[in-house]
Amino acid sequence: MSGEKREERAALKIGDVARLAGVTPRTIRYYEEIGLLPAPDAREPGAHRTYAPSDVERLTELTRLKHLLGVSLEGLKDLVAAEDDRAALRREWHEGVEDPVRRREIMETLDDHARRQLELARARRDEIAALEAELLERRARIRRRLRELDDKPATA
């Protein structure tokens, strides 16, 4: 099984991952440095970093969240940590938790993660709605002024 994992990781070099995810190799290295992406497996000096398709998926999702939600890298780290925690809780749940107290703890924690993500998405939506209202008002003022200009006789 570990040989299979190694083959999967060896499939992609950093340039391939960057191209597929729409980022730069520098972004990938930085995301590794700050813990958003796991560092690639140990490599021989001078050898290329190698990545798995799952690394491309994670990087693509990180980029999508950062862009969509407009969060800082620190906020993105918090989201990733919450998502990793959520995934671990789901694995634990699906492996079969017998203790009803622990089952409740898992569900409450999952609900809390979902609530926080929903709050973030709603806050972003509200910011966008406020911007839209501002732009609509600006456009209405411009159009009123255009009509005023059309109504006034031209003086040369």
XYZ file of C-alpha atoms in Angstrom:
156
model
C 0.000 0.000 0.000
C 2.804 2.458 0.809
C 4.359 1.793 -2.618
C 1.026 2.666 -4.179
C 0.933 5.952 -2.239
C 4.513 6.754 -3.296
C 3.626 6.150 -6.964
C 0.630 8.458 -6.625
C 2.770 11.205 -5.023
C 5.495 10.843 -7.642
C 3.032 11.584 -10.416
C 3.208 15.391 -10.275
C 6.012 17.934 -10.024
C 5.489 21.365 -8.505
C 5.146 23.041 -11.917
C 2.432 20.567 -12.894
C 0.550 21.196 -9.664
C 0.867 24.958 -10.085
C -0.459 24.803 -13.645
C -3.368 22.516 -12.728
C -4.359 24.616 -9.711
C -3.828 27.972 -11.412
C -1.205 29.251 -8.974
C 2.546 29.748 -8.988
C 5.140 27.349 -7.584
C 6.040 30.132 -5.152
C 2.447 30.078 -3.813
C 2.687 26.317 -3.303
C 5.953 26.646 -1.401
C 4.523 29.434 0.748
C 1.342 27.463 1.511
C 3.559 24.561 2.585
C 5.651 26.885 4.747
C 2.630 28.264 6.622
C 0.957 24.875 6.946
C -1.895 25.203 4.456
C -0.483 22.365 2.380
C 1.406 19.379 3.711
C 5.080 19.416 2.794
C 5.969 16.887 0.119
C 7.591 13.606 1.117
C 11.284 13.729 1.976
C 13.371 13.863 -1.157
C 16.938 13.362 -2.190
C 19.056 16.530 -2.476
C 18.460 18.027 -5.915
C 15.381 15.887 -6.563
C 12.042 17.428 -7.509
C 9.208 17.820 -5.056
C 6.461 15.358 -5.924
C 2.756 15.674 -5.282
C -0.396 13.600 -5.442
C -3.589 14.513 -7.285
C -5.136 15.059 -3.836
C -2.635 17.903 -3.326
C -3.969 19.573 -6.483
C -7.530 19.164 -5.187
C -6.629 20.674 -1.823
C -4.769 23.589 -3.406
C -7.651 24.242 -5.800
C -10.108 24.244 -2.897
C -7.874 26.590 -0.874
C -7.650 28.989 -3.790
C -11.414 28.837 -4.349
C -12.174 29.532 -0.692
C -9.677 32.374 -0.468
C -11.114 34.015 -3.568
C -14.786 33.291 -2.893
C -14.806 34.223 0.773
C -12.161 36.931 0.574
C -10.413 35.682 3.684
C -6.860 36.405 4.740
C -4.304 33.626 4.797
C -4.766 33.457 8.574
C -8.511 33.086 8.065
C -7.841 30.460 5.427
C -5.632 28.571 7.885
C -8.499 28.620 10.391
C -10.892 27.289 7.749
C -8.469 24.531 6.781
C -7.916 23.557 10.410
C -11.679 23.391 10.939
C -12.117 21.359 7.762
C -9.341 18.953 8.764
C -10.953 18.597 12.197
C -14.333 17.996 10.558
C -12.858 15.310 8.301
C -11.263 13.570 11.299
C -14.567 13.646 13.169
C -16.394 12.204 10.156
C -13.832 9.402 9.905
C -14.259 8.667 13.601
C -18.054 8.643 13.213
C -17.968 6.331 10.204
C -15.582 3.921 11.958
C -18.376 3.390 14.466
C -18.541 5.260 17.754
C -20.482 3.320 20.356
C -20.383 5.805 23.247
C -23.508 8.001 23.030
C -21.740 10.873 24.811
C -18.934 10.843 22.248
C -21.464 10.569 19.398
C -23.182 13.709 20.712
C -19.819 15.519 21.087
C -18.942 14.699 17.477
C -22.295 15.919 16.169
C -22.153 19.120 18.247
C -18.623 19.853 17.041
C -19.623 19.218 13.418
C -22.612 21.509 13.872
C -20.359 24.216 15.323
C -18.000 23.962 12.332
C -20.916 24.232 9.911
C -22.331 27.205 11.861
C -19.022 29.088 11.724
C -18.605 28.427 7.988
C -22.178 29.567 7.407
C -21.526 32.764 9.370
C -18.468 33.464 7.232
C -20.377 32.856 4.001
C -23.282 35.044 5.163
C -20.945 37.858 6.196
C -19.327 37.753 2.762
C -22.767 37.704 1.111
C -23.833 40.735 3.184
C -20.673 42.637 2.212
C -21.340 41.910 -1.449
C -24.997 42.963 -1.066
C -23.890 46.258 0.517
C -21.449 46.864 -2.336
C -24.156 46.071 -4.866
C -26.550 48.559 -3.205
C -23.849 51.236 -3.230
C -23.106 50.653 -6.912
C -26.804 50.699 -7.819
C -27.237 54.022 -6.019
C -24.145 55.437 -7.728
C -25.472 54.347 -11.112
C -28.890 55.875 -10.358
C -27.222 59.228 -9.530
C -25.202 59.106 -12.734
C -28.288 58.311 -14.792
C -30.221 61.200 -13.160
C -27.404 63.549 -14.068
C -27.358 62.217 -17.618
C -31.094 62.867 -17.912
C -30.558 66.388 -16.531
C -27.909 66.958 -19.176
C -30.268 65.690 -21.882
C -33.040 68.011 -20.637
C -30.865 71.162 -20.677
C -30.333 72.910 -23.983
C -26.782 72.721 -25.189
C -24.897 75.986 -24.944
C -21.779 76.379 -26.937
